[in-house]
Every structure is written in C-alpha cells, then in structure tokens.
Short mmCIF file of C-alpha atoms in Angstrom, two decimals:
data_model
loop_
_atom_site.label_atom_id
_atom_site.label_comp_id
_atom_site.label_asym_id
_atom_site.label_seq_id
_atom_site.Cartn_x
_atom_site.Cartn_y
_atom_site.Cartn_z
CA MET B 21 0.41 0.06 -0.19
CA ALA B 22 1.12 3.32 -0.78
CA ALA B 23 2.49 5.17 2.36
CA GLN B 24 1.05 9.00 0.84
CA THR B 25 -2.17 10.31 -0.11
CA GLU B 26 -3.66 13.06 -2.20
CA SER B 27 -4.57 15.89 0.23
CA PRO B 28 -2.70 18.84 0.52
CA LEU B 29 0.92 18.75 1.92
CA ILE B 30 1.70 20.59 5.40
CA GLY B 31 3.08 24.27 4.36
CA GLU B 32 3.14 23.30 0.65
CA ASP B 33 1.05 23.52 -2.34
CA ALA B 34 -1.47 20.60 -3.01
CA GLY B 35 0.71 19.85 -6.55
CA SER B 36 4.01 19.78 -5.15
CA GLN B 37 5.48 16.22 -4.24
CA ALA B 38 5.50 15.08 -0.56
CA SER B 39 8.85 14.94 -0.03
CA GLY B 40 12.17 15.21 -2.94
CA PRO B 41 15.45 13.05 -2.58
CA GLN B 42 16.84 15.73 -0.68
CA ARG B 43 14.38 16.23 2.41
CA GLN B 44 13.43 12.24 2.39
CA THR B 45 17.42 12.36 3.26
CA LEU B 46 16.93 14.84 5.73
CA ILE B 47 13.89 13.39 7.49
CA LEU B 48 15.92 9.95 7.86
CA VAL B 49 18.77 11.25 8.95
CA ALA B 50 16.85 13.32 11.70
CA VAL B 51 14.79 10.37 12.77
CA LEU B 52 18.00 7.90 12.94
CA LEU B 53 19.51 10.42 15.25
CA ALA B 54 16.74 10.63 17.19
CA VAL B 55 16.43 6.85 17.21
CA PHE B 56 19.98 6.06 18.18
CA VAL B 57 19.75 7.98 20.98
CA VAL B 58 16.39 5.90 22.57
CA PRO B 59 18.28 2.35 22.78
CA THR B 60 21.76 3.76 23.74
CA SER B 61 20.04 5.31 26.85
CA ILE B 62 18.32 1.76 27.25
CA SER B 63 21.33 -0.32 27.78
CA GLY B 64 23.85 2.35 28.39
CA THR B 65 22.76 3.80 31.79
CA GLY B 66 23.37 1.04 33.67
CA VAL B 67 26.94 1.20 33.23
CA ALA B 68 26.65 4.83 34.68
CA LEU B 69 24.60 3.33 37.98
CA PRO B 70 27.84 2.93 40.44
CA TYR B 71 29.05 6.31 39.61
CA ILE B 72 25.87 8.04 40.30
CA GLY B 73 25.22 6.16 43.20
CA SER B 74 28.49 7.48 44.63
CA ASP B 75 28.34 11.23 43.89
CA LEU B 76 24.35 11.40 44.56
CA ASP B 77 24.77 8.85 47.54
CA ALA B 78 21.48 7.41 46.06
CA GLY B 79 20.36 3.78 48.01
CA LEU B 80 19.63 0.66 45.75
CA VAL B 81 16.07 0.93 45.30
CA PRO B 82 16.02 4.65 44.43
CA LEU B 83 18.95 3.90 42.15
CA GLN B 84 17.82 0.89 40.13
CA TRP B 85 15.14 2.89 38.84
CA VAL B 86 17.00 5.40 37.59
CA VAL B 87 17.03 2.71 34.83
CA ASN B 88 13.28 1.19 35.35
CA ALA B 89 11.70 4.64 35.53
CA PHE B 90 12.97 5.31 31.66
CA ASN B 91 12.31 1.43 30.90
CA VAL B 92 8.41 1.77 32.38
CA ALA B 93 7.50 5.03 31.14
CA PHE B 94 8.69 4.11 27.68
CA ALA B 95 6.72 0.87 27.53
CA CYS B 96 3.72 2.25 28.81
CA PHE B 97 3.38 5.43 26.90
CA THR B 98 4.60 3.83 23.13
CA LEU B 99 0.96 2.71 22.48
CA ALA B 100 -0.80 6.68 23.33
CA TRP B 101 1.96 8.13 21.32
CA GLY B 102 1.07 6.51 18.08
CA SER B 103 -2.38 7.28 18.45
CA ILE B 104 -1.20 10.92 19.58
CA ALA B 105 0.50 11.07 16.66
CA ASP B 106 -2.26 9.91 14.23
CA ILE B 107 -4.43 13.25 15.80
CA ILE B 108 -2.18 15.85 15.91
CA GLY B 109 0.57 14.80 13.34
CA ARG B 110 3.55 12.68 13.19
CA VAL B 111 5.86 15.55 12.69
CA ARG B 112 4.80 17.40 15.44
CA ALA B 113 4.41 14.40 17.88
CA PHE B 114 8.04 13.66 16.74
CA ALA B 115 8.97 17.04 17.28
CA VAL B 116 7.00 16.74 20.97
CA GLY B 117 8.44 13.51 22.17
CA ALA B 118 12.19 14.74 21.26
CA THR B 119 11.65 17.87 23.06
CA ILE B 120 10.32 15.88 26.23
CA TYR B 121 13.29 13.83 25.90
CA ALA B 122 15.96 16.55 25.02
CA VAL B 123 14.57 18.77 28.14
CA ALA B 124 14.44 15.63 30.27
CA SER B 125 18.33 14.60 29.99
CA LEU B 126 19.37 18.14 30.57
CA VAL B 127 17.13 18.21 33.88
CA SER B 128 19.18 14.39 34.20
CA VAL B 129 22.78 16.09 33.37
CA PHE B 130 22.09 19.07 36.58
CA ALA B 131 20.04 16.76 38.95
CA GLY B 132 21.38 17.06 42.42
CA ASN B 133 19.64 14.22 43.80
CA VAL B 134 18.35 10.86 42.82
CA ILE B 135 14.95 11.11 43.07
CA LEU B 136 15.06 14.12 40.38
CA LEU B 137 16.89 11.94 38.42
CA ASP B 138 14.66 9.28 38.55
CA ALA B 139 12.29 11.97 37.66
CA ALA B 140 13.79 13.25 34.71
CA ARG B 141 14.37 9.36 33.46
CA ALA B 142 10.71 8.99 33.78
CA LEU B 143 9.91 11.96 31.49
CA ALA B 144 12.92 10.96 29.35
CA GLY B 145 11.17 7.28 28.82
CA ILE B 146 7.73 9.54 27.82
CA GLY B 147 9.72 11.22 25.10
CA GLY B 148 11.51 8.24 24.19
CA ALA B 149 7.95 6.39 23.24
CA ALA B 150 7.21 9.07 21.14
CA ILE B 151 10.53 9.13 19.09
CA PHE B 152 10.04 5.42 18.61
CA SER B 153 6.32 5.57 17.28
CA CYS B 154 6.36 8.84 15.30
CA GLY B 155 9.63 8.11 13.87
CA ALA B 156 8.48 4.74 12.52
CA ALA B 157 5.08 6.44 11.21
CA LEU B 158 6.76 8.88 9.69
CA LEU B 159 9.28 6.63 7.91
CA SER B 160 5.91 4.58 6.65
CA THR B 161 4.77 7.94 5.76
CA VAL B 162 7.59 9.05 3.50
CA PHE B 163 9.18 5.98 2.00
CA GLU B 164 7.09 3.55 -0.30
CA GLY B 165 8.59 0.51 -2.08
CA PRO B 166 12.24 -0.46 -1.56
CA ALA B 167 12.79 2.73 -0.82
CA ARG B 168 10.75 2.25 2.27
CA GLY B 169 12.32 -1.37 3.23
CA ARG B 170 15.83 0.39 3.23
CA ALA B 171 14.98 3.03 5.56
CA PHE B 172 13.32 0.69 7.45
CA ALA B 173 16.57 -1.60 7.60
CA LEU B 174 18.49 1.79 8.80
CA PHE B 175 15.98 1.81 11.49
CA GLY B 176 16.59 -1.41 12.74
CA THR B 177 20.18 -1.09 12.06
CA VAL B 178 20.59 2.13 14.11
CA ALA B 179 18.05 1.00 16.62
CA GLY B 180 20.15 -2.16 17.20
CA ILE B 181 23.83 -0.44 17.37
CA GLY B 182 22.07 1.64 19.92
CA VAL B 183 21.57 -1.74 22.22
CA SER B 184 24.61 -3.28 21.49
CA PHE B 185 26.97 -0.67 21.59
CA GLY B 186 25.30 1.50 24.32
CA PRO B 187 27.49 0.46 27.39
CA SER B 188 30.40 0.68 25.43
CA LEU B 189 29.46 4.11 24.24
CA SER B 190 28.52 5.41 28.25
CA GLY B 191 31.75 3.77 29.65
CA ALA B 192 33.41 5.78 27.28
CA LEU B 193 32.33 9.13 28.37
CA ILE B 194 32.14 8.21 32.08
CA GLU B 195 35.68 7.28 32.00
CA SER B 196 36.81 10.61 29.83
CA ALA B 197 33.75 13.10 31.07
CA GLY B 198 31.97 12.18 33.58
CA TRP B 199 28.51 10.08 34.08
CA ARG B 200 26.72 13.43 33.83
CA TRP B 201 27.70 13.76 29.88
CA VAL B 202 25.78 10.55 29.41
CA PHE B 203 22.94 12.36 29.41
CA ALA B 204 24.19 15.66 27.82
CA ILE B 205 25.15 13.73 24.92
CA HIS B 206 21.52 12.68 24.41
CA VAL B 207 20.66 16.84 24.65
CA ILE B 208 23.27 17.89 22.03
CA VAL B 209 21.80 14.97 19.11
CA LEU B 210 18.20 15.92 19.93
CA ALA B 211 18.62 19.69 19.53
CA LEU B 212 20.13 18.98 16.29
CA VAL B 213 17.10 16.61 15.80
CA LEU B 214 15.06 19.87 17.07
CA LEU B 215 16.96 21.79 14.07
CA ALA B 216 15.48 19.79 11.62
CA VAL B 217 11.50 19.76 12.67
CA PRO B 218 10.50 22.73 10.46
CA THR B 219 12.06 21.78 6.92
CA MET B 220 10.77 17.87 8.39
CA GLY B 221 6.97 19.69 8.59
CA ARG B 222 6.96 21.69 5.19
CA ALA B 223 7.97 18.35 3.58
CA VAL B 224 5.60 15.55 4.72
CA GLN B 225 2.39 15.00 3.93
CA GLU B 226 0.21 13.78 6.40
CA THR B 227 -3.48 12.19 6.84
CA ARG B 228 -5.13 13.16 10.42
CA ASN B 229 -7.43 11.41 11.98
CA GLU B 230 -9.54 14.63 12.26
CA GLY B 231 -12.36 15.21 14.84
CA ALA B 232 -10.40 12.71 17.25
CA ARG B 233 -9.54 13.28 19.97
CA VAL B 234 -6.99 11.67 22.72
CA ASP B 235 -8.38 8.62 24.62
CA VAL B 236 -7.21 9.45 28.21
CA LEU B 237 -9.33 6.59 30.01
CA GLY B 238 -7.92 4.22 27.60
CA SER B 239 -4.44 5.37 27.83
CA ALA B 240 -4.53 5.36 31.84
CA LEU B 241 -5.99 1.97 31.88
CA PHE B 242 -3.60 0.31 29.38
CA ILE B 243 -0.83 2.28 31.31
CA LEU B 244 -2.28 0.90 34.69
CA ALA B 245 -1.95 -2.55 33.35
CA MET B 246 1.77 -2.44 31.84
CA LEU B 247 2.71 -0.84 35.41
CA LEU B 248 1.08 -4.07 37.20
CA LEU B 249 2.29 -6.59 34.79
CA THR B 250 5.97 -5.30 34.94
CA THR B 251 6.07 -4.76 38.43
CA GLY B 252 4.41 -8.11 39.25
CA ILE B 253 7.11 -9.86 37.14
CA ALA B 254 9.66 -7.95 39.19
CA GLN B 255 9.15 -8.71 41.91
CA GLY B 256 8.24 -12.39 41.73
CA SER B 257 11.39 -13.69 43.11
CA GLN B 258 11.26 -11.17 45.89
CA TRP B 259 7.71 -11.89 47.23
CA GLY B 260 7.42 -15.71 45.59
CA TRP B 261 5.55 -16.16 42.40
CA ALA B 262 2.31 -17.64 44.30
CA SER B 263 2.17 -14.90 46.84
CA PRO B 264 -0.70 -12.82 47.03
CA GLY B 265 0.66 -9.64 45.98
CA VAL B 266 2.41 -10.89 42.96
CA LEU B 267 -0.99 -13.14 42.15
CA GLY B 268 -2.93 -9.49 42.56
CA LEU B 269 -0.75 -7.95 40.56
CA PHE B 270 -1.19 -10.42 37.60
CA VAL B 271 -5.11 -10.27 38.14
CA GLY B 272 -4.84 -6.51 38.23
CA THR B 273 -3.28 -6.59 35.02
CA VAL B 274 -5.96 -9.11 33.41
CA VAL B 275 -8.64 -6.83 34.58
CA ALA B 276 -7.49 -3.94 32.94
CA LEU B 277 -6.73 -5.32 30.21
CA VAL B 278 -10.21 -6.57 30.34
CA VAL B 279 -12.07 -3.60 31.02
CA PHE B 280 -9.46 -1.55 28.42
CA ALA B 281 -10.83 -3.59 25.61
CA ALA B 282 -14.27 -3.20 26.64
CA VAL B 283 -13.91 0.82 26.26
CA GLU B 284 -11.59 0.57 23.19
CA LYS B 285 -14.65 -1.19 21.58
CA ARG B 286 -17.17 1.49 22.73
CA LYS B 287 -14.73 4.56 21.37
CA GLU B 288 -15.65 6.68 18.33
CA HIS B 289 -11.81 7.21 18.33
CA PRO B 290 -9.91 4.86 20.52
CA MET B 291 -6.40 4.74 21.45
CA LEU B 292 -6.28 0.99 19.81
CA ASP B 293 -8.76 -0.22 16.92
CA LEU B 294 -9.09 -3.47 17.96
CA SER B 295 -9.52 -4.40 14.21
CA ILE B 296 -6.40 -3.92 13.90
CA VAL B 297 -4.83 -6.36 16.30
CA THR B 298 -7.53 -8.74 15.27
CA ASN B 299 -5.67 -8.69 11.34
CA ARG B 300 -3.69 -12.35 11.77
CA ARG B 301 -0.97 -11.07 9.33
CA PHE B 302 -0.01 -7.27 11.73
CA MET B 303 -0.60 -9.52 14.95
CA ALA B 304 2.11 -12.43 13.59
CA LEU B 305 4.57 -9.57 12.75
CA CYS B 306 3.91 -7.98 15.70
CA LEU B 307 4.87 -11.07 17.61
CA VAL B 308 8.59 -11.40 15.73
CA PRO B 309 10.40 -9.04 17.48
CA VAL B 310 8.60 -10.49 21.08
CA ALA B 311 10.45 -13.35 20.17
CA GLY B 312 13.75 -11.43 19.72
CA SER B 313 13.48 -9.53 23.22
CA PHE B 314 13.39 -13.76 24.60
CA GLY B 315 16.09 -14.75 22.67
CA PHE B 316 18.48 -11.80 22.06
CA VAL B 317 18.01 -8.90 24.10
CA THR B 318 17.83 -10.76 27.58
CA MET B 319 21.27 -12.15 26.33
CA LEU B 320 22.52 -8.82 25.47
CA THR B 321 21.64 -7.67 28.91
CA TYR B 322 22.80 -10.47 31.03
CA LEU B 323 25.51 -12.44 29.61
CA PRO B 324 27.97 -9.95 30.40
CA SER B 325 27.62 -10.94 33.82
CA TYR B 326 27.76 -14.49 33.58
CA LEU B 327 30.85 -14.37 31.98
CA THR B 328 32.15 -12.37 34.62
CA ALA B 329 30.80 -13.95 37.62
CA ALA B 330 30.80 -17.59 36.31
CA GLY B 331 33.43 -17.19 33.59
CA GLY B 332 35.86 -15.09 35.41
CA TYR B 333 36.40 -12.53 32.61
CA SER B 334 37.30 -8.86 32.60
CA SER B 335 34.28 -6.45 32.17
CA GLY B 336 36.57 -5.40 28.91
CA LYS B 337 37.29 -8.91 27.91
CA ALA B 338 33.31 -9.90 28.74
CA GLY B 339 32.67 -6.40 26.49
CA VAL B 340 35.02 -7.77 23.56
CA ILE B 341 33.17 -11.35 23.40
CA MET B 342 30.11 -9.59 23.59
CA LEU B 343 30.98 -8.42 20.25
CA LEU B 344 30.02 -11.98 18.71
CA LEU B 345 26.27 -11.33 19.73
CA THR B 346 26.11 -7.55 18.27
CA VAL B 347 28.59 -7.21 15.13
CA PRO B 348 25.47 -8.90 13.36
CA MET B 349 23.61 -5.62 13.63
CA LEU B 350 26.08 -3.80 11.84
CA VAL B 351 24.97 -6.09 8.66
CA PHE B 352 22.31 -8.24 8.77
CA PRO B 353 19.26 -5.75 8.34
CA LEU B 354 20.55 -4.08 5.39
CA VAL B 355 21.29 -7.56 3.99
CA ALA B 356 17.79 -8.20 4.66
CA ALA B 357 16.90 -5.57 3.05
CA LYS B 358 18.84 -5.99 -0.29
CA LEU B 359 17.57 -9.83 -0.40
CA VAL B 360 14.10 -8.30 -0.54
CA ALA B 361 14.75 -6.11 -3.11
CA LYS B 362 15.59 -8.86 -5.28
CA GLY B 363 12.79 -10.74 -4.79
CA VAL B 364 13.55 -12.67 -1.88
CA SER B 365 10.81 -13.30 0.52
CA ALA B 366 10.29 -11.41 3.12
CA MET B 367 8.69 -13.29 5.54
CA GLY B 368 10.79 -16.48 4.26
CA ILE B 369 13.67 -14.01 5.76
CA ILE B 370 11.51 -13.46 9.09
CA TYR B 371 10.73 -17.38 9.34
CA LEU B 372 14.52 -17.71 9.00
CA SER B 373 15.63 -15.36 12.21
CA LEU B 374 13.42 -16.80 14.46
CA VAL B 375 14.90 -20.49 13.64
CA PHE B 376 18.20 -18.69 14.29
CA LEU B 377 17.11 -17.57 17.57
CA VAL B 378 15.77 -21.04 18.68
CA VAL B 379 18.87 -22.64 17.11
CA GLY B 380 21.02 -20.00 18.98
CA ALA B 381 19.39 -20.53 22.54
CA GLY B 382 20.38 -24.10 22.07
CA GLY B 383 23.84 -23.19 21.10
CA LEU B 384 24.13 -20.89 24.17
CA GLU B 385 23.61 -24.09 26.41
CA LEU B 386 27.39 -25.16 25.14
CA PHE B 387 28.37 -22.14 27.63
CA GLN B 388 30.58 -23.19 30.97
CA PRO B 389 32.44 -21.39 32.88
CA ASP B 390 35.77 -22.59 31.73
CA VAL B 391 33.92 -23.08 28.11
CA ASN B 392 36.45 -22.61 24.62
CA LEU B 393 35.16 -19.36 23.20
CA GLY B 394 35.48 -20.95 20.02
CA LEU B 395 33.02 -23.76 21.00
CA VAL B 396 30.39 -20.92 21.59
CA ALA B 397 31.05 -18.34 19.15
CA LEU B 398 28.57 -19.61 16.47
CA PRO B 399 25.52 -19.47 18.41
CA MET B 400 26.71 -16.02 19.59
CA LEU B 401 26.77 -15.20 16.08
CA ILE B 402 23.55 -16.77 15.10
CA THR B 403 21.59 -15.69 17.60
CA GLY B 404 22.82 -11.74 16.88
CA ALA B 405 21.71 -12.66 13.45
CA GLY B 406 18.77 -13.87 14.22
CA TYR B 407 17.83 -10.51 16.01
CA ALA B 408 19.47 -8.69 12.82
CA LEU B 409 17.06 -10.02 10.23
CA ALA B 410 14.01 -8.96 10.93
CA ALA B 411 14.76 -5.61 12.63
CA GLY B 412 13.52 -2.83 10.47
CA LEU B 413 12.48 -5.67 8.04
CA VAL B 414 9.29 -6.18 10.41
CA ASP B 415 8.24 -2.87 10.75
CA GLY B 416 7.83 -2.18 7.25
CA GLN B 417 5.97 -5.08 6.49
CA ALA B 418 3.85 -4.59 9.58
CA LEU B 419 2.83 -0.79 8.62
CA GLU B 420 2.24 -1.79 5.01
CA LEU B 421 -1.30 -3.38 6.32
CA VAL B 422 -2.52 -0.16 7.74
CA ALA B 423 -4.08 2.49 5.98
CA PRO B 424 -1.64 6.20 6.16
CA GLU B 425 -4.09 7.73 8.90
CA ARG B 426 -3.65 4.53 11.29
CA ALA B 427 0.11 4.24 10.68
CA GLY B 428 1.18 6.21 14.29
CA MET B 429 -1.47 3.85 15.63
CA ALA B 430 -0.19 0.76 14.42
CA ALA B 431 3.47 1.74 14.65
CA GLY B 432 2.62 2.61 18.27
CA PHE B 433 1.38 -1.07 18.89
CA LEU B 434 4.34 -2.86 17.05
CA ASN B 435 6.35 -0.82 19.30
CA THR B 436 4.90 -1.59 22.44
CA MET B 437 4.95 -4.95 21.63
CA ARG B 438 8.80 -4.98 20.84
CA LEU B 439 10.14 -2.45 23.90
CA GLY B 440 6.84 -3.67 26.45
CA SER B 441 8.05 -7.32 25.66
CA GLU B 442 11.98 -6.19 26.46
CA ALA B 443 11.03 -4.99 29.57
CA ILE B 444 9.10 -7.86 30.61
CA ALA B 445 11.46 -10.79 29.09
CA VAL B 446 14.49 -8.67 31.05
CA ALA B 447 12.39 -8.82 34.06
CA VAL B 448 11.16 -12.49 33.00
CA TYR B 449 15.07 -13.63 33.23
CA GLY B 450 15.87 -11.67 36.18
CA SER B 451 13.40 -12.99 38.43
CA LEU B 452 13.77 -16.86 37.35
CA LEU B 453 17.54 -16.63 37.60
CA ALA B 454 16.93 -15.88 40.86
CA THR B 455 14.34 -17.91 42.01
CA VAL B 456 16.20 -21.01 40.37
CA ILE B 457 19.33 -19.87 42.27
CA THR B 458 17.60 -19.57 45.48
CA ASN B 459 16.20 -23.11 44.65
CA LYS B 460 19.57 -24.43 44.42
CA THR B 461 21.29 -22.92 47.29
CA GLN B 462 18.80 -22.36 50.23
CA ASP B 463 19.58 -25.77 51.26
CA SER B 464 23.22 -25.45 51.78
CA LEU B 465 23.21 -22.03 53.20
CA ALA B 466 22.80 -23.12 56.41
CA GLY B 467 26.22 -24.21 56.36
CA TYR B 468 27.46 -20.91 56.18
CA PRO B 469 27.09 -18.94 59.05
CA GLY B 470 26.54 -15.12 58.10
CA ALA B 471 25.42 -15.97 54.17
CA GLY B 472 22.20 -14.26 54.87
CA ASP B 473 19.02 -14.83 53.54
CA PRO B 474 18.42 -17.19 50.50
CA ALA B 475 16.96 -14.74 48.54
CA THR B 476 18.57 -11.42 49.40
CA VAL B 477 21.88 -13.68 48.21
CA ALA B 478 20.51 -15.01 45.15
CA GLY B 479 19.36 -11.46 44.03
CA THR B 480 22.60 -10.55 44.59
CA VAL B 481 24.18 -13.14 42.74
CA ALA B 482 21.59 -13.13 39.53
CA SER B 483 22.87 -9.29 38.83
CA GLY B 484 26.39 -11.16 38.52
CA ASN B 485 28.01 -10.07 42.35
CA ILE B 486 29.49 -13.04 43.96
CA SER B 487 32.29 -11.63 45.63
CA GLY B 488 29.75 -9.24 47.36
CA PRO B 489 27.84 -12.85 48.97
CA ALA B 490 31.25 -14.33 49.77
CA GLU B 491 32.91 -12.14 51.42
CA ALA B 492 29.96 -12.28 54.40
CA VAL B 493 31.60 -15.81 55.34
CA ALA B 494 34.17 -16.67 57.02
CA GLU B 495 37.59 -16.53 54.95
CA ALA B 496 38.12 -20.24 55.60
CA GLN B 497 34.59 -21.11 53.92
CA ARG B 498 35.17 -18.21 51.23
CA GLY B 499 36.59 -20.72 48.59
CA SER B 500 34.13 -23.30 48.56
CA PHE B 501 31.02 -21.11 49.33
CA THR B 502 32.01 -19.31 45.42
CA ASP B 503 31.92 -22.33 44.39
CA LEU B 504 28.88 -22.79 45.34
CA LEU B 505 27.48 -19.54 44.13
CA VAL B 506 29.71 -20.31 40.56
CA ASN B 507 27.62 -23.20 40.24
CA ALA B 508 24.29 -22.28 41.29
CA TYR B 509 24.55 -18.85 38.96
CA ASP B 510 25.83 -21.98 36.36
CA GLY B 511 22.93 -24.13 36.78
CA ALA B 512 20.39 -21.34 37.04
CA PHE B 513 21.64 -20.18 33.56
CA HIS B 514 20.91 -22.91 31.66
CA THR B 515 17.90 -23.83 33.02
CA VAL B 516 16.70 -20.04 32.47
CA LEU B 517 18.11 -20.77 28.49
CA TRP B 518 15.56 -23.50 27.99
CA VAL B 519 12.66 -21.92 29.38
CA LEU B 520 13.49 -18.65 26.65
CA GLY B 521 14.42 -21.27 24.10
CA GLY B 522 10.89 -22.85 24.55
CA ILE B 523 9.39 -19.54 24.23
CA CYS B 524 10.95 -18.76 21.22
CA LEU B 525 9.81 -21.90 19.71
CA ALA B 526 6.42 -21.20 20.90
CA LEU B 527 6.41 -17.84 19.57
CA LEU B 528 7.42 -19.38 16.16
CA VAL B 529 4.41 -22.23 16.15
CA LEU B 530 2.35 -19.22 16.74
CA ILE B 531 3.51 -16.93 14.52
CA ALA B 532 3.31 -19.62 11.35
CA ALA B 533 -0.62 -20.64 12.36
CA LEU B 534 -1.35 -16.71 12.36
CA LEU B 535 0.02 -16.72 9.14
CA SER B 536 -1.40 -19.58 7.41
CA GLY B 537 -4.90 -18.51 8.62
CA ARG B 538 -6.76 -16.25 5.75
CA LYS B 539 -5.22 -13.40 5.16
CA ASN B 540 -6.86 -10.22 6.16
CA THR B 541 -7.17 -7.40 3.64
CA PRO B 542 -5.54 -3.69 4.82
CA ALA B 543 -9.34 -2.40 4.50
CA GLN B 544 -9.80 -4.88 7.52
CA ALA B 545 -7.05 -3.80 9.23
CA ASP B 546 -8.09 -0.30 9.43
#
C-alpha cells in the first residue's frame, strides 16, 4: 500500500511532491539520530549507576529506578503516542517527544539528587516512546516501495547498534568526562534533530484523524495494566510467584486489560482500534520482535554478567566477547533489505530469523564457566543474526497492512509489543534466575554462618555479584562458598536458557499458525 495520500502537504501546495530526495534524506537522518539516542540510553545508563550512586549518595532502590523509570515509562506510553500522532500529526508528535526527551536529559545532567534524576528519567521515557512510535510512522509516510525497505532496515540497524554499543559508549563518556555526559550527549544530539523539524513539517504529507480526541481513559487503563504486569514480574523472585501480592498484580493486569478492551470497543476514536489487532498477519508480525526480546535482548543484558561472575572474565574481555552477539546488527538488517529488493520473500527471511533465535538459544547451552570461546562463537553469531535479520524488516511489512491515517497507531502498537516485551523479557529472566538460584542454594546456606537470607543472596548473585555474598562468610569458607554460588549461577543460567528457547519456539509456532490462516486485507486492518 502506498504510504502517501492525495491530501495537501503541510505548508506546501497540493500539487507539490510530498518529499524530494534531499528532504527524504533529511527526515531519515533526523529520525535515525533520535532513534539512536533511545536504545543507547536503555542499554547504556546501567553502566553509570555505580558512579551516580557514589556521587549522589543514592540507595539501592532509588538508584535502580534511574533505569527502571525510563523503561517502564517507555513501555507504557508507546501505544498512546502512536494514536496521538494520528491526531496531531506525526511531525508534531515526533518534535514534542524529542523536546520532552531533550529537556528531561538536561534536567538529568544537573540533577542534584537521585529522586529528581528518577523523575527526569521517567519523563525521558515518555519522550523516547514518542520518538520510536512517531519516527516509525514518519518513515512509513515518507517512503514507499524498495526505499521504504531500506529506510526501515536502517531504522532497525541504528536501533540495534544503539542497544548493542550503548554500554561501550557510556563507559567511554564516563571515563573521559563523567557520568553526567551520558545524558548531556542526548541533549546535543536531540538539539540537532529539532533543528530539522521545520523542514520536516514542510516536506511531509500527512493524513490526520480529523475530529478525534486523545483517548485519556484508554491510555490510563493501558498504562495501569503495563505497570501492574512489569511490577508483578519484577517482584516475583522477591515476594514469591505464588504470593498474594504477585498474584494480585497479575489479576489486576488482566482486569485492567479486559476493561481497556471494553472501553476501546465503545470509543469512536480509540487509542487502539481493536480491528488492527484482529488482523492475523499484522499480529503475527508484531510477535516477531517479542521473540527477539526473549532470545536476544535477554542475552545482551545478562550474558556479560555470566561471563564476569561465572566465567571470571574482566569487564573489558566480556565486552569484547559480546561483539560476537552484536556485530550481526551492523550487517544483517541491510542484507535483509537488499535480499527483499531482489525478490527474496520477506516472510522467508523473518521465518529464518525466528529459527536462528531458537537454534541460538540451544547452542548457548554450550556455555560453561571454563568454555572454549570458539565453541560458543557460532551460537552467539546465530543469535545475533536471528535478531538482526528481522530488525526493521518487520516494521515495514507490518505498516504496509494499515491505512496511512492509522500508521501512528499501528507503529505504536508494534513498538509497544517490541519494547514492552523487552522490559518483560528482561524482568522474567532476572526473576527466574534469582528463583532458580534460591532453590539451588537455600538448603546449603545453613552451613555458611553469616551468608544471609537466601532470596537476598540469590538476587545479588543473579545481578552478577558473587564476591559480595562471599565476603560475608568466614574467610576459611569463602572458597567453597564461591564454588557453590558459581555452580548455582551456572545451573540457573542453563535452566533459564531452556525456558527462553522454549518461548522462542512457541512464538515461532504461533506466528506460523497466524500466517497460515486467511489473510486480512488492509481495509480489514483499518
């Protein structure tokens, strides 16, 4: 479906072309710069936490919310921004999001206490949600045909590079200039992006959802559901998965989603038109990045901890090893776009990406504390390729299924599935890892006076810190206690890997089942 309509341009005559090559390039560069900032922040801020904690004298819980506040706000508001973009225009919504993010980052630079920093990071998450949703919708509006495929391939490549190399970039900034420059660089980049907004507004032809109003009730219900779900998963290992608190949070999530669906059905202009979700092909494509979240993003987040805690590698060596997982992001999104342009089936490539994620998860079971890295290099590359092949490609394929005036809503839903599943997958991994470590160590801790509460020890070990709990026991027992924790961590890692591989396989089967049914037409999706 063509992404442009016959309605007049914003600020130009109706007879003008929607966007010449130079303006298309400007829009693409602006969107990619903004998109790069967001995943860089998601993966790179964690590196700064020890320095922030020391500088601001922050406790553990508020310090963790420097990362959590951004991630939760990002996941909660992505869908809302998609529908807002369809109402006020994608360029305007993109500009508002970039402005919010820049202002929040500027506050972060000068924050004098961790509470203010937490609030600023939550605000940045709201702006980041707008950048991703509205940026994808803008590319869908401006580009079509093979050019759209290349644009979304670059979108996926830049987002993947941001996630993959965010920790390295943040580490370099911290060592050379201090942790505040992790946020200052965001201000500088987004200021450059905002300079391009006037030209973008004159160049982009948009079809707005005239007469629509922001769905405040629907947005509030969806945000509530996401908050309840992510909190329940995050607290599962601490409170117990069957505890009244965790079960109550999950029940609350279901209730909020049921009420949300009922409200959206009755809205004339809903935040999410449920007919989009009932499009089998669109929904199948939205599930593809969910598989990437469980198969790739979890490894990107936690494999470095395994390498340092269980493998005994230095942080620098672990970072070098992680290149085996991240280097495919530099190559495969563009390779996929070129193959599609030459007539290769886009869905064939997407299926291959899913198979790679399943095979990669199985291959990563070869990891052991003293493993030969040559043995696990291929599984790491396969896992990275599995994520990279579908990055960007799935966006272009999915947004072709909806009418231009619903592109913002569709992009918002797709990115909610992508980014919400990343937050959930990482939380699931962490909670399951801590739970399994607790089960493997709680009976043995009694033989180590001073070791502490099993759940607390497990949570510390799951974060990759084994030396901390080991220092709490008598010096004569530290060697055997460290061996116990390393073995428990290694066993838990492999158990969780099987779970992740099973989830990826189940998603592959579900996606195939959805695609095997009757195809919805774009009109049905709208």
